[in-house]
mmCIF file of C-alpha atoms in Angstrom:
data_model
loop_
_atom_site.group_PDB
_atom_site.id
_atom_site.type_symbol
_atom_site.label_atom_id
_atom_site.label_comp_id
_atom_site.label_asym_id
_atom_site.label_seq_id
_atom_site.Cartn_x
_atom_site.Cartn_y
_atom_site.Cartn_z
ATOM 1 C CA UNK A 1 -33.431 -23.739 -16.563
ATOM 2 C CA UNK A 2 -33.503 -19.725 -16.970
ATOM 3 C CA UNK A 3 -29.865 -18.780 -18.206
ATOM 4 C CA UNK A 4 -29.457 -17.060 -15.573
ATOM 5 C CA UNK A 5 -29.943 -20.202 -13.484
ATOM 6 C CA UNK A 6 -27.551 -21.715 -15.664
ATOM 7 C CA UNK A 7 -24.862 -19.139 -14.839
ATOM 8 C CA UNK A 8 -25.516 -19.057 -11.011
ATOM 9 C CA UNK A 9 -25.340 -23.088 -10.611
ATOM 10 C CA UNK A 10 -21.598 -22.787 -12.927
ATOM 11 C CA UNK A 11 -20.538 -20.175 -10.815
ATOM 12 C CA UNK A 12 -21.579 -22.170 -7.594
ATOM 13 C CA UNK A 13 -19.714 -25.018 -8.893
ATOM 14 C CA UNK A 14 -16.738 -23.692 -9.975
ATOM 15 C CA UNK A 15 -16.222 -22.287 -6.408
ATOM 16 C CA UNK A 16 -17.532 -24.887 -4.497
ATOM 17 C CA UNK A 17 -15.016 -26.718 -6.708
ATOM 18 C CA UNK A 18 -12.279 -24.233 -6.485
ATOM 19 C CA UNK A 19 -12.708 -24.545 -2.943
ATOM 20 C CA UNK A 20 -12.452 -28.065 -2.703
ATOM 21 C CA UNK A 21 -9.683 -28.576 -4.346
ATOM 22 C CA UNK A 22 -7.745 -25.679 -2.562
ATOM 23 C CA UNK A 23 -8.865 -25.938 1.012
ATOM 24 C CA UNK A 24 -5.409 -26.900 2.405
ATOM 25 C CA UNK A 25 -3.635 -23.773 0.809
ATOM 26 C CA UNK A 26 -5.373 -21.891 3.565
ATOM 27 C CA UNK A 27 -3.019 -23.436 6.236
ATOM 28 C CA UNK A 28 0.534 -22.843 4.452
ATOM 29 C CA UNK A 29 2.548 -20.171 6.260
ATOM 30 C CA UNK A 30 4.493 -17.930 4.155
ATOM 31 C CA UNK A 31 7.775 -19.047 2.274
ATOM 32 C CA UNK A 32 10.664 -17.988 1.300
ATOM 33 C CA UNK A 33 9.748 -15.307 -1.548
ATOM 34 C CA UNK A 34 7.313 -14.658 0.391
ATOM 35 C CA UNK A 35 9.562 -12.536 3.284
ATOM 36 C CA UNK A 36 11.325 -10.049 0.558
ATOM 37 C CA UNK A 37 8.115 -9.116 -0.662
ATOM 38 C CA UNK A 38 7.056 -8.629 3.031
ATOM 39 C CA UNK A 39 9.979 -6.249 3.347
ATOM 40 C CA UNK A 40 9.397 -4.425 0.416
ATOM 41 C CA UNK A 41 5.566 -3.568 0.722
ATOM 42 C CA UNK A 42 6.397 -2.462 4.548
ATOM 43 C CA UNK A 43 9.143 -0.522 2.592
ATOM 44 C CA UNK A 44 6.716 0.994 0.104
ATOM 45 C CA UNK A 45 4.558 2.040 3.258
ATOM 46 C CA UNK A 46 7.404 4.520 4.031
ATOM 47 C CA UNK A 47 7.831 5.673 0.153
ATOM 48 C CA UNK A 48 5.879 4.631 -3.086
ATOM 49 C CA UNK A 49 9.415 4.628 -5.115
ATOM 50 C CA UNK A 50 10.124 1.563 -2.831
ATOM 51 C CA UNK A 51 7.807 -0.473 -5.170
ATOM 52 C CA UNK A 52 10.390 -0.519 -8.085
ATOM 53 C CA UNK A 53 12.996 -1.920 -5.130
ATOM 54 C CA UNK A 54 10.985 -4.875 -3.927
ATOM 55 C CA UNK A 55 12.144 -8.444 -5.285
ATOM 56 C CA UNK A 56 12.027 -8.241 -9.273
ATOM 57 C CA UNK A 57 11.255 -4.403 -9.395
ATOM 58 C CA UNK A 58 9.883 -3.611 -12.372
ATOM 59 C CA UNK A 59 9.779 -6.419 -14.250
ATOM 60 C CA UNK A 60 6.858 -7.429 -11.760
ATOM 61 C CA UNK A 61 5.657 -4.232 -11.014
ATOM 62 C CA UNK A 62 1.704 -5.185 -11.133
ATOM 63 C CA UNK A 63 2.119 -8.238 -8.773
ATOM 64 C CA UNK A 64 4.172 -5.976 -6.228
ATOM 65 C CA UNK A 65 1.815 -3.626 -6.294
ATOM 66 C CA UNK A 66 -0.841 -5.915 -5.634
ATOM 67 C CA UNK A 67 1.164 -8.041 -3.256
ATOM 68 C CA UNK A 68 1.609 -4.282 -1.271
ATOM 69 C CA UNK A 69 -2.181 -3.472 -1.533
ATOM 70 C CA UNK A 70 -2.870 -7.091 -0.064
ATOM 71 C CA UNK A 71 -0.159 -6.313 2.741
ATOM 72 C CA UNK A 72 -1.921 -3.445 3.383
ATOM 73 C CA UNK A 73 -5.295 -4.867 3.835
ATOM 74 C CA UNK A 74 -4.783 -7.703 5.821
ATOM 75 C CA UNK A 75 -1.419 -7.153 7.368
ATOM 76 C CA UNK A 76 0.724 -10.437 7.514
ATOM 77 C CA UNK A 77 -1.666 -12.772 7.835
ATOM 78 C CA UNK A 78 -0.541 -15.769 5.657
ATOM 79 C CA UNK A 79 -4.049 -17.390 4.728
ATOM 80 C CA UNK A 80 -5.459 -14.326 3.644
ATOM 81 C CA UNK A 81 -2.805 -13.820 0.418
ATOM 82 C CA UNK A 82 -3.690 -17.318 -0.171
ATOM 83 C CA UNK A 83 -7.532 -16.977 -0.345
ATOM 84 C CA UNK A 84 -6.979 -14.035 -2.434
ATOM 85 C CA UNK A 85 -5.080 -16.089 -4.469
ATOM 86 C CA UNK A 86 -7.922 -18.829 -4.779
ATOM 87 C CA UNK A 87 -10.359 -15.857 -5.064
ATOM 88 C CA UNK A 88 -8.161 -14.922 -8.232
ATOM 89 C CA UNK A 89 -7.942 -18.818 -10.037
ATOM 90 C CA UNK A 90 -11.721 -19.210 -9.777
ATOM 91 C CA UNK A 91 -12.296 -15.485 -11.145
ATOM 92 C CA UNK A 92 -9.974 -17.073 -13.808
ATOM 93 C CA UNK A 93 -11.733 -20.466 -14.356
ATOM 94 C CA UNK A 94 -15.488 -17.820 -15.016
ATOM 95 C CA UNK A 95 -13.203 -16.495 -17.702
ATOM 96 C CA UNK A 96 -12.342 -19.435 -18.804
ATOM 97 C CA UNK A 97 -15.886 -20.438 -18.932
ATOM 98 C CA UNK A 98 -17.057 -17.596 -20.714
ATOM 99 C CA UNK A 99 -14.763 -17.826 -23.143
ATOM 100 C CA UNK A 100 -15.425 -21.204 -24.397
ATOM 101 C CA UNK A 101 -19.175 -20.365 -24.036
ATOM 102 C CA UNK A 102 -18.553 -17.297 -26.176
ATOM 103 C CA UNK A 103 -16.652 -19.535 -28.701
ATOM 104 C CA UNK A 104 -18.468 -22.974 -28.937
ATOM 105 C CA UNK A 105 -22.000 -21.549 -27.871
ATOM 106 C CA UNK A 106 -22.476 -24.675 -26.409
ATOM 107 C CA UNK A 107 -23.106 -24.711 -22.477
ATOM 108 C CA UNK A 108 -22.039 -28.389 -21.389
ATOM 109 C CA UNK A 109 -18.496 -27.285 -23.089
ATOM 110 C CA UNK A 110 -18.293 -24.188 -21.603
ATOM 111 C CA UNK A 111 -19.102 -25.579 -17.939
ATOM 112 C CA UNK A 112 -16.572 -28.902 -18.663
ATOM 113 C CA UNK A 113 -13.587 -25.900 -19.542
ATOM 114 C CA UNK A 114 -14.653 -24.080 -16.268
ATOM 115 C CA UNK A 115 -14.401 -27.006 -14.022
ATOM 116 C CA UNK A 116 -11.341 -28.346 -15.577
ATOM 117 C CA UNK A 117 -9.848 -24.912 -15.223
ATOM 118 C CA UNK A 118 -10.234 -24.727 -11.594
ATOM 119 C CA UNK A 119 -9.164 -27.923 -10.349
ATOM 120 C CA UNK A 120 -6.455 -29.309 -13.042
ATOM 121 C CA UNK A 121 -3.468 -29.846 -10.720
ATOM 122 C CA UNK A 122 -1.055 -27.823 -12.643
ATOM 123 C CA UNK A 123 -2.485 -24.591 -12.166
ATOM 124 C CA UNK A 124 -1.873 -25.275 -7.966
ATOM 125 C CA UNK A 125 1.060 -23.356 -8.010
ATOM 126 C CA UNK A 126 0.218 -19.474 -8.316
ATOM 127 C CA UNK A 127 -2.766 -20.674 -5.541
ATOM 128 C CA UNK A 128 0.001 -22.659 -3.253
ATOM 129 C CA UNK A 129 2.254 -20.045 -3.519
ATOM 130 C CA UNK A 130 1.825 -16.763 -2.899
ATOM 131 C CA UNK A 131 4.751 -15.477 -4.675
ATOM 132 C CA UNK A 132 3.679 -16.415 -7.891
ATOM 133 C CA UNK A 133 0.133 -14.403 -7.766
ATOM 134 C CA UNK A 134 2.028 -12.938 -11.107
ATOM 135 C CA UNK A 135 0.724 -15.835 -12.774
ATOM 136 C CA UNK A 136 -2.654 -15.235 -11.952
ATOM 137 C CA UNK A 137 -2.843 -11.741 -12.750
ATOM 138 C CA UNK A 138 -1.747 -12.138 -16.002
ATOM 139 C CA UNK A 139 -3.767 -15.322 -16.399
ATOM 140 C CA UNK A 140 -6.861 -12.798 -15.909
ATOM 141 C CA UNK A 141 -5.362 -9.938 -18.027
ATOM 142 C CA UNK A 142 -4.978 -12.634 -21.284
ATOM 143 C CA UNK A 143 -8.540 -14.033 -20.171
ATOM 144 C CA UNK A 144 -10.346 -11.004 -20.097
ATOM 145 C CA UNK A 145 -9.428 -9.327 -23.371
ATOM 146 C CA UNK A 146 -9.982 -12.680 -25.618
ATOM 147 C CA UNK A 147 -13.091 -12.910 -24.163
ATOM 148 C CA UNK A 148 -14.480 -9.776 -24.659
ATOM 149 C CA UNK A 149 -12.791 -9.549 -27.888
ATOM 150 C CA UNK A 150 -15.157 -13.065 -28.712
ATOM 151 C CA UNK A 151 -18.252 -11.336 -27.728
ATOM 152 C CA UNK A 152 -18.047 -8.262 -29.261
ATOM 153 C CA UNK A 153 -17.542 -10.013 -32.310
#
């Protein structure tokens, strides 16, 4: 196999995987949290200061912002934030996967990491809950970084 071939059928299986393991979070309404950052990114519709009001303010001002971006896109439709957020842990779990190819060099690893990634039960949360996306974004923002930081060197 090519290594390009290689990298398509991880990819494939990490979201067929992902996807798998997640289906159900595409049927959960939205929960408590959930509602005040409703009413803040219809808030921040009105006026863009209205982002440093929403639940946490500042101290989560990335996951707001994206929370209001996804509001914006897809209105409040529940399963959408959630595939998102599934959309998000696999992007995380081809991180994952490229960094521990980029550090072992060894392929079998690198896919075992990537598949463990994605479906190990205790990263469900920030997927089952779209109040916690924070989680994933900063998952991807430690991710990214490390692994480039690997390659370049």
């Amino acid at each position: 196999m090519t290594e390009l071939n290689l990298r398509n059928a991880t990819a494939m299986a990490v979201g067929v995987l992902g996807l798998v393991a997640y289906w159900p979070a595409g049927d959960n309404p939205f929960i408590a949290d959930d509602y005040a950052l409703l009413l803040g990114a219809e808030r921040v519709a009105e006026h863009c200061t209205a982002l440093f009001a929403m639940p946490l303010g500042g101290r989560r001002l990335v996951s707001n912002f994206f929370f209001t971006v996804c509001y914006a896109l897809f209105g409040p439709m529940a399963f959408l934030f959630y595939w998102t957020n599934l959309w998000l842990h696999v992007v995380n779990a081809l991180l994952v996967f490229r960094l521990v190819r980029a550090v072992s060099g060894h392929w079998p690893t690198a896919v075992a990491a990537g598949l463990f990634f994605v479906a190990y039960e205790r990263h469900q949360e920030p997927v089952f809950w779209i109040g916690t996306q924070h989680e994933l974004l900063l998952a991807e923002a430690a991710i990214q970084p490390a692994d480039r930081l690997v390659a370049v060197h």
